């Protein structure tokens, strides 16, 4: 570290620790120097040491554990595969996607689900190609794996398609475990397209509270999903994942 350089000292310290993380000298779960240890290793003040750690925390590279110290964040063990998870042969496994993903990661899982009938707001109506105020079923999910909250979502389905059928409730009835594709198959509506739009951003206060996220540094992956059958939108959803708790892999066939 060169105090004569124009680069602030806290940036130089953060750069040094970041390099050690990137090169594997510090790995996921390893303890990083405390403020006092940084002050001893580099002749700087506690304020400078704190700013260096805050910089790495804001980048999502490290996290504090109360009473234990600060550690390098572990790589997310959960993997979401696309587009394979939409293949119908996968749907023969009637378990929800999150259960199969938790099993691959060697983790336990559970989800809270709540569904009710509401009127579609403008954005939802536009995505479902219906009128604002039309009745839809709105379902909210919160998924937990190994005691850690890993995603939250809300989905909407037009009641014009599902009212009076065995799938009117996404969380109850004989087909509730089949997922969107399997459920609509049961009423003769065969989904042939799903569109996903991913947005990496910082969480809203509501999302951070619901997902028990740290106050600084960790973005979310927000996904807008819409399922269609021959061009007709049958379901749309907003899903939010903390970026450090899930990995997304896309393997596409090249034609």
mmCIF file of N, CA and C in Angstrom, residues 154-243:
data_model
loop_
_atom_site.group_PDB
_atom_site.id
_atom_site.type_symbol
_atom_site.label_atom_id
_atom_site.label_comp_id
_atom_site.label_asym_id
_atom_site.label_seq_id
_atom_site.Cartn_x
_atom_site.Cartn_y
_atom_site.Cartn_z
ATOM 1 N N UNK A 154 -45.208 -13.331 -6.538
ATOM 2 C CA UNK A 154 -46.652 -13.158 -6.638
ATOM 3 C C UNK A 154 -47.038 -13.451 -8.080
ATOM 4 N N UNK A 155 -48.099 -14.238 -8.261
ATOM 5 C CA UNK A 155 -48.549 -14.608 -9.608
ATOM 6 C C UNK A 155 -50.027 -14.289 -9.766
ATOM 7 N N UNK A 156 -50.452 -14.145 -11.031
ATOM 8 C CA UNK A 156 -51.847 -13.827 -11.334
ATOM 9 C C UNK A 156 -52.329 -14.700 -12.485
ATOM 10 N N UNK A 157 -53.546 -15.221 -12.369
ATOM 11 C CA UNK A 157 -54.180 -16.004 -13.425
ATOM 12 C C UNK A 157 -55.592 -15.464 -13.668
ATOM 13 N N UNK A 158 -56.004 -15.305 -14.927
ATOM 14 C CA UNK A 158 -57.349 -14.785 -15.208
ATOM 15 C C UNK A 158 -58.417 -15.797 -14.784
ATOM 16 N N UNK A 159 -59.356 -15.343 -13.984
ATOM 17 C CA UNK A 159 -60.440 -16.230 -13.574
ATOM 18 C C UNK A 159 -61.380 -16.549 -14.740
ATOM 19 N N UNK A 160 -61.307 -15.765 -15.806
ATOM 20 C CA UNK A 160 -62.092 -16.088 -16.999
ATOM 21 C C UNK A 160 -61.683 -17.435 -17.567
ATOM 22 N N UNK A 161 -60.441 -17.879 -17.294
ATOM 23 C CA UNK A 161 -59.956 -19.168 -17.780
ATOM 24 C C UNK A 161 -60.135 -20.286 -16.758
ATOM 25 N N UNK A 162 -60.044 -19.950 -15.474
ATOM 26 C CA UNK A 162 -59.980 -21.017 -14.464
ATOM 27 C C UNK A 162 -61.231 -21.142 -13.595
ATOM 28 N N UNK A 163 -62.079 -20.122 -13.554
ATOM 29 C CA UNK A 163 -63.267 -20.187 -12.686
ATOM 30 C C UNK A 163 -64.121 -21.403 -13.040
ATOM 31 N N UNK A 164 -64.537 -22.130 -12.020
ATOM 32 C CA UNK A 164 -65.376 -23.307 -12.239
ATOM 33 C C UNK A 164 -64.618 -24.552 -12.624
ATOM 34 N N UNK A 165 -63.285 -24.485 -12.670
ATOM 35 C CA UNK A 165 -62.477 -25.653 -13.019
ATOM 36 C C UNK A 165 -61.778 -26.187 -11.774
ATOM 37 N N UNK A 166 -61.117 -27.323 -11.934
ATOM 38 C CA UNK A 166 -60.401 -27.938 -10.809
ATOM 39 C C UNK A 166 -59.119 -27.206 -10.449
ATOM 40 N N UNK A 167 -58.704 -26.212 -11.256
ATOM 41 C CA UNK A 167 -57.452 -25.496 -10.958
ATOM 42 C C UNK A 167 -57.710 -24.043 -10.583
ATOM 43 N N UNK A 168 -58.938 -23.712 -10.209
ATOM 44 C CA UNK A 168 -59.254 -22.315 -9.910
ATOM 45 C C UNK A 168 -58.365 -21.766 -8.808
ATOM 46 N N UNK A 169 -57.977 -22.609 -7.849
ATOM 47 C CA UNK A 169 -57.041 -22.190 -6.806
ATOM 48 C C UNK A 169 -55.667 -22.781 -7.080
ATOM 49 N N UNK A 170 -54.639 -21.956 -7.247
ATOM 50 C CA UNK A 170 -53.288 -22.495 -7.486
ATOM 51 C C UNK A 170 -52.704 -23.246 -6.292
ATOM 52 N N UNK A 171 -53.294 -23.094 -5.096
ATOM 53 C CA UNK A 171 -52.691 -23.693 -3.902
ATOM 54 C C UNK A 171 -53.563 -24.784 -3.283
ATOM 55 N N UNK A 172 -54.741 -25.034 -3.836
ATOM 56 C CA UNK A 172 -55.619 -26.062 -3.299
ATOM 57 C C UNK A 172 -56.161 -26.916 -4.442
ATOM 58 N N UNK A 173 -56.752 -28.040 -4.088
ATOM 59 C CA UNK A 173 -57.347 -28.902 -5.105
ATOM 60 C C UNK A 173 -56.423 -30.011 -5.548
ATOM 61 N N UNK A 174 -56.926 -30.915 -6.400
ATOM 62 C CA UNK A 174 -56.178 -32.123 -6.765
ATOM 63 C C UNK A 174 -54.947 -31.875 -7.622
ATOM 64 N N UNK A 175 -54.843 -30.706 -8.255
ATOM 65 C CA UNK A 175 -53.726 -30.460 -9.175
ATOM 66 C C UNK A 175 -52.791 -29.342 -8.686
ATOM 67 N N UNK A 176 -52.935 -28.939 -7.426
ATOM 68 C CA UNK A 176 -52.180 -27.788 -6.926
ATOM 69 C C UNK A 176 -50.672 -27.998 -6.969
ATOM 70 N N UNK A 177 -50.219 -29.260 -6.920
ATOM 71 C CA UNK A 177 -48.777 -29.530 -6.872
ATOM 72 C C UNK A 177 -48.129 -29.588 -8.246
ATOM 73 N N UNK A 178 -48.899 -29.438 -9.315
ATOM 74 C CA UNK A 178 -48.370 -29.685 -10.655
ATOM 75 C C UNK A 178 -47.640 -28.497 -11.273
ATOM 76 N N UNK A 179 -47.734 -27.325 -10.672
ATOM 77 C CA UNK A 179 -47.128 -26.159 -11.291
ATOM 78 C C UNK A 179 -48.004 -25.610 -12.400
ATOM 79 N N UNK A 180 -47.618 -24.467 -12.942
ATOM 80 C CA UNK A 180 -48.450 -23.771 -13.927
ATOM 81 C C UNK A 180 -48.732 -24.658 -15.147
ATOM 82 N N UNK A 181 -47.681 -25.245 -15.724
ATOM 83 C CA UNK A 181 -47.844 -26.014 -16.960
ATOM 84 C C UNK A 181 -48.735 -27.227 -16.733
ATOM 85 N N UNK A 182 -48.453 -27.992 -15.705
ATOM 86 C CA UNK A 182 -49.241 -29.180 -15.429
ATOM 87 C C UNK A 182 -50.681 -28.866 -15.068
ATOM 88 N N UNK A 183 -50.914 -27.809 -14.327
ATOM 89 C CA UNK A 183 -52.273 -27.444 -13.939
ATOM 90 C C UNK A 183 -53.112 -27.077 -15.159
ATOM 91 N N UNK A 184 -52.583 -26.244 -16.035
ATOM 92 C CA UNK A 184 -53.356 -25.848 -17.210
ATOM 93 C C UNK A 184 -53.529 -27.007 -18.189
ATOM 94 N N UNK A 185 -52.567 -27.934 -18.232
ATOM 95 C CA UNK A 185 -52.762 -29.144 -19.037
ATOM 96 C C UNK A 185 -54.034 -29.870 -18.615
ATOM 97 N N UNK A 186 -54.316 -29.848 -17.313
ATOM 98 C CA UNK A 186 -55.471 -30.586 -16.784
ATOM 99 C C UNK A 186 -56.802 -30.031 -17.284
ATOM 100 N N UNK A 187 -56.832 -28.789 -17.740
ATOM 101 C CA UNK A 187 -58.090 -28.229 -18.250
ATOM 102 C C UNK A 187 -58.016 -27.994 -19.760
ATOM 103 N N UNK A 188 -57.065 -28.653 -20.393
ATOM 104 C CA UNK A 188 -56.988 -28.602 -21.855
ATOM 105 C C UNK A 188 -56.350 -27.358 -22.422
ATOM 106 N N UNK A 189 -55.674 -26.582 -21.599
ATOM 107 C CA UNK A 189 -54.937 -25.401 -22.081
ATOM 108 C C UNK A 189 -53.456 -25.746 -22.010
ATOM 109 N N UNK A 190 -52.838 -25.914 -23.180
ATOM 110 C CA UNK A 190 -51.460 -26.411 -23.226
ATOM 111 C C UNK A 190 -50.489 -25.256 -23.465
ATOM 112 N N UNK A 191 -49.779 -24.900 -22.436
ATOM 113 C CA UNK A 191 -48.815 -23.799 -22.504
ATOM 114 C C UNK A 191 -47.663 -24.198 -23.420
ATOM 115 N N UNK A 192 -47.343 -23.324 -24.376
ATOM 116 C CA UNK A 192 -46.255 -23.627 -25.303
ATOM 117 C C UNK A 192 -45.161 -22.564 -25.299
ATOM 118 N N UNK A 193 -45.274 -21.574 -24.402
ATOM 119 C CA UNK A 193 -44.247 -20.524 -24.355
ATOM 120 C C UNK A 193 -44.221 -19.910 -22.963
ATOM 121 N N UNK A 194 -43.027 -19.660 -22.467
ATOM 122 C CA UNK A 194 -42.868 -18.870 -21.252
ATOM 123 C C UNK A 194 -41.803 -17.812 -21.530
ATOM 124 N N UNK A 195 -42.098 -16.599 -21.169
ATOM 125 C CA UNK A 195 -41.168 -15.474 -21.358
ATOM 126 C C UNK A 195 -40.686 -15.010 -19.993
ATOM 127 N N UNK A 196 -39.371 -14.828 -19.865
ATOM 128 C CA UNK A 196 -38.790 -14.329 -18.621
ATOM 129 C C UNK A 196 -37.940 -13.100 -18.906
ATOM 130 N N UNK A 197 -38.137 -12.060 -18.109
ATOM 131 C CA UNK A 197 -37.316 -10.856 -18.194
ATOM 132 C C UNK A 197 -36.632 -10.659 -16.851
ATOM 133 N N UNK A 198 -35.285 -10.675 -16.862
ATOM 134 C CA UNK A 198 -34.514 -10.561 -15.630
ATOM 135 C C UNK A 198 -34.014 -9.144 -15.430
ATOM 136 N N UNK A 199 -34.081 -8.692 -14.179
ATOM 137 C CA UNK A 199 -33.599 -7.358 -13.816
ATOM 138 C C UNK A 199 -32.783 -7.492 -12.542
ATOM 139 N N UNK A 200 -31.517 -7.095 -12.579
ATOM 140 C CA UNK A 200 -30.672 -7.091 -11.385
ATOM 141 C C UNK A 200 -30.697 -5.691 -10.780
ATOM 142 N N UNK A 201 -31.129 -5.596 -9.543
ATOM 143 C CA UNK A 201 -31.301 -4.298 -8.885
ATOM 144 C C UNK A 201 -31.188 -4.470 -7.385
ATOM 145 N N UNK A 202 -31.191 -3.349 -6.663
ATOM 146 C CA UNK A 202 -31.207 -3.420 -5.208
ATOM 147 C C UNK A 202 -32.637 -3.696 -4.744
ATOM 148 N N UNK A 203 -32.803 -4.381 -3.607
ATOM 149 C CA UNK A 203 -34.150 -4.727 -3.146
ATOM 150 C C UNK A 203 -34.906 -3.507 -2.626
ATOM 151 N N UNK A 204 -36.229 -3.563 -2.722
ATOM 152 C CA UNK A 204 -37.049 -2.562 -2.066
ATOM 153 C C UNK A 204 -37.022 -2.846 -0.562
ATOM 154 N N UNK A 205 -37.386 -1.880 0.270
ATOM 155 C CA UNK A 205 -37.428 -2.146 1.720
ATOM 156 C C UNK A 205 -38.321 -3.331 2.069
ATOM 157 N N UNK A 206 -39.462 -3.465 1.374
ATOM 158 C CA UNK A 206 -40.364 -4.580 1.634
ATOM 159 C C UNK A 206 -39.703 -5.915 1.300
ATOM 160 N N UNK A 207 -38.994 -5.978 0.172
ATOM 161 C CA UNK A 207 -38.322 -7.205 -0.228
ATOM 162 C C UNK A 207 -37.204 -7.561 0.748
ATOM 163 N N UNK A 208 -36.427 -6.556 1.159
ATOM 164 C CA UNK A 208 -35.326 -6.807 2.096
ATOM 165 C C UNK A 208 -35.847 -7.355 3.422
ATOM 166 N N UNK A 209 -36.971 -6.807 3.900
ATOM 167 C CA UNK A 209 -37.545 -7.301 5.157
ATOM 168 C C UNK A 209 -38.077 -8.720 4.989
ATOM 169 N N UNK A 210 -38.824 -8.968 3.911
ATOM 170 C CA UNK A 210 -39.445 -10.274 3.713
ATOM 171 C C UNK A 210 -38.409 -11.378 3.536
ATOM 172 N N UNK A 211 -37.282 -11.052 2.903
ATOM 173 C CA UNK A 211 -36.262 -12.052 2.605
ATOM 174 C C UNK A 211 -35.124 -12.069 3.623
ATOM 175 N N UNK A 212 -35.243 -11.254 4.673
ATOM 176 C CA UNK A 212 -34.224 -11.193 5.726
ATOM 177 C C UNK A 212 -32.847 -10.906 5.128
ATOM 178 N N UNK A 213 -32.778 -9.880 4.291
ATOM 179 C CA UNK A 213 -31.527 -9.531 3.630
ATOM 180 C C UNK A 213 -30.754 -8.521 4.460
ATOM 181 N N UNK A 214 -29.416 -8.532 4.364
ATOM 182 C CA UNK A 214 -28.610 -7.547 5.090
ATOM 183 C C UNK A 214 -28.891 -6.149 4.565
ATOM 184 N N UNK A 215 -28.630 -5.128 5.395
ATOM 185 C CA UNK A 215 -29.003 -3.760 5.005
ATOM 186 C C UNK A 215 -28.197 -3.188 3.848
ATOM 187 N N UNK A 216 -27.006 -3.724 3.577
ATOM 188 C CA UNK A 216 -26.168 -3.150 2.526
ATOM 189 C C UNK A 216 -25.640 -4.233 1.595
ATOM 190 N N UNK A 217 -25.557 -3.893 0.331
ATOM 191 C CA UNK A 217 -24.678 -4.611 -0.561
ATOM 192 C C UNK A 217 -25.212 -5.739 -1.401
ATOM 193 N N UNK A 218 -26.344 -6.340 -1.057
ATOM 194 C CA UNK A 218 -26.773 -7.503 -1.814
ATOM 195 C C UNK A 218 -27.918 -7.151 -2.744
ATOM 196 N N UNK A 219 -27.727 -7.282 -4.047
ATOM 197 C CA UNK A 219 -28.823 -7.023 -4.991
ATOM 198 C C UNK A 219 -29.768 -8.214 -5.075
ATOM 199 N N UNK A 220 -30.829 -8.037 -5.806
ATOM 200 C CA UNK A 220 -31.755 -9.133 -6.081
ATOM 201 C C UNK A 220 -31.825 -9.354 -7.589
ATOM 202 N N UNK A 221 -32.227 -10.566 -7.960
ATOM 203 C CA UNK A 221 -32.581 -10.867 -9.340
ATOM 204 C C UNK A 221 -34.104 -10.894 -9.381
ATOM 205 N N UNK A 222 -34.696 -9.917 -10.056
ATOM 206 C CA UNK A 222 -36.153 -9.821 -10.170
ATOM 207 C C UNK A 222 -36.561 -10.325 -11.552
ATOM 208 N N UNK A 223 -37.494 -11.267 -11.584
ATOM 209 C CA UNK A 223 -37.891 -11.908 -12.835
ATOM 210 C C UNK A 223 -39.376 -11.704 -13.088
ATOM 211 N N UNK A 224 -39.694 -11.190 -14.264
ATOM 212 C CA UNK A 224 -41.085 -11.146 -14.731
ATOM 213 C C UNK A 224 -41.313 -12.356 -15.623
ATOM 214 N N UNK A 225 -42.311 -13.153 -15.306
ATOM 215 C CA UNK A 225 -42.620 -14.345 -16.089
ATOM 216 C C UNK A 225 -44.031 -14.242 -16.655
ATOM 217 N N UNK A 226 -44.195 -14.686 -17.882
ATOM 218 C CA UNK A 226 -45.532 -14.786 -18.476
ATOM 219 C C UNK A 226 -45.608 -16.077 -19.283
ATOM 220 N N UNK A 227 -46.631 -16.891 -18.983
ATOM 221 C CA UNK A 227 -46.866 -18.143 -19.690
ATOM 222 C C UNK A 227 -47.975 -17.934 -20.718
ATOM 223 N N UNK A 228 -47.812 -18.507 -21.914
ATOM 224 C CA UNK A 228 -48.804 -18.343 -22.985
ATOM 225 C C UNK A 228 -49.144 -19.692 -23.628
ATOM 226 N N UNK A 229 -50.374 -19.796 -24.080
ATOM 227 C CA UNK A 229 -50.835 -20.960 -24.843
ATOM 228 C C UNK A 229 -51.345 -20.450 -26.180
ATOM 229 N N UNK A 230 -50.603 -20.746 -27.252
ATOM 230 C CA UNK A 230 -50.928 -20.251 -28.596
ATOM 231 C C UNK A 230 -51.125 -18.732 -28.580
ATOM 232 N N UNK A 231 -50.230 -18.047 -27.896
ATOM 233 C CA UNK A 231 -50.239 -16.592 -27.839
ATOM 234 C C UNK A 231 -51.112 -15.995 -26.759
ATOM 235 N N UNK A 232 -51.957 -16.795 -26.111
ATOM 236 C CA UNK A 232 -52.855 -16.294 -25.072
ATOM 237 C C UNK A 232 -52.158 -16.322 -23.716
ATOM 238 N N UNK A 233 -51.977 -15.176 -23.045
ATOM 239 C CA UNK A 233 -51.374 -15.190 -21.714
ATOM 240 C C UNK A 233 -52.311 -15.870 -20.710
ATOM 241 N N UNK A 234 -51.798 -16.847 -19.983
ATOM 242 C CA UNK A 234 -52.630 -17.574 -19.013
ATOM 243 C C UNK A 234 -52.166 -17.347 -17.574
ATOM 244 N N UNK A 235 -50.952 -16.858 -17.404
ATOM 245 C CA UNK A 235 -50.431 -16.588 -16.068
ATOM 246 C C UNK A 235 -49.265 -15.633 -16.190
ATOM 247 N N UNK A 236 -49.103 -14.759 -15.195
ATOM 248 C CA UNK A 236 -47.935 -13.881 -15.147
ATOM 249 C C UNK A 236 -47.494 -13.763 -13.698
ATOM 250 N N UNK A 237 -46.208 -13.530 -13.482
ATOM 251 C CA UNK A 237 -45.681 -13.539 -12.121
ATOM 252 C C UNK A 237 -44.477 -12.620 -11.990
ATOM 253 N N UNK A 238 -44.255 -12.145 -10.765
ATOM 254 C CA UNK A 238 -43.037 -11.440 -10.383
ATOM 255 C C UNK A 238 -42.338 -12.273 -9.314
ATOM 256 N N UNK A 239 -41.077 -12.619 -9.560
ATOM 257 C CA UNK A 239 -40.309 -13.438 -8.626
ATOM 258 C C UNK A 239 -39.032 -12.690 -8.253
ATOM 259 N N UNK A 240 -38.670 -12.728 -6.967
ATOM 260 C CA UNK A 240 -37.484 -12.017 -6.488
ATOM 261 C C UNK A 240 -36.591 -12.989 -5.729
ATOM 262 N N UNK A 241 -35.311 -13.059 -6.137
ATOM 263 C CA UNK A 241 -34.305 -13.900 -5.487
ATOM 264 C C UNK A 241 -33.164 -13.016 -4.979
ATOM 265 N N UNK A 242 -32.700 -13.160 -3.742
ATOM 266 C CA UNK A 242 -31.430 -12.532 -3.358
ATOM 267 C C UNK A 242 -30.315 -13.094 -4.234
ATOM 268 N N UNK A 243 -29.511 -12.229 -4.809
ATOM 269 C CA UNK A 243 -28.542 -12.673 -5.817
ATOM 270 C C UNK A 243 -27.478 -13.599 -5.255
#
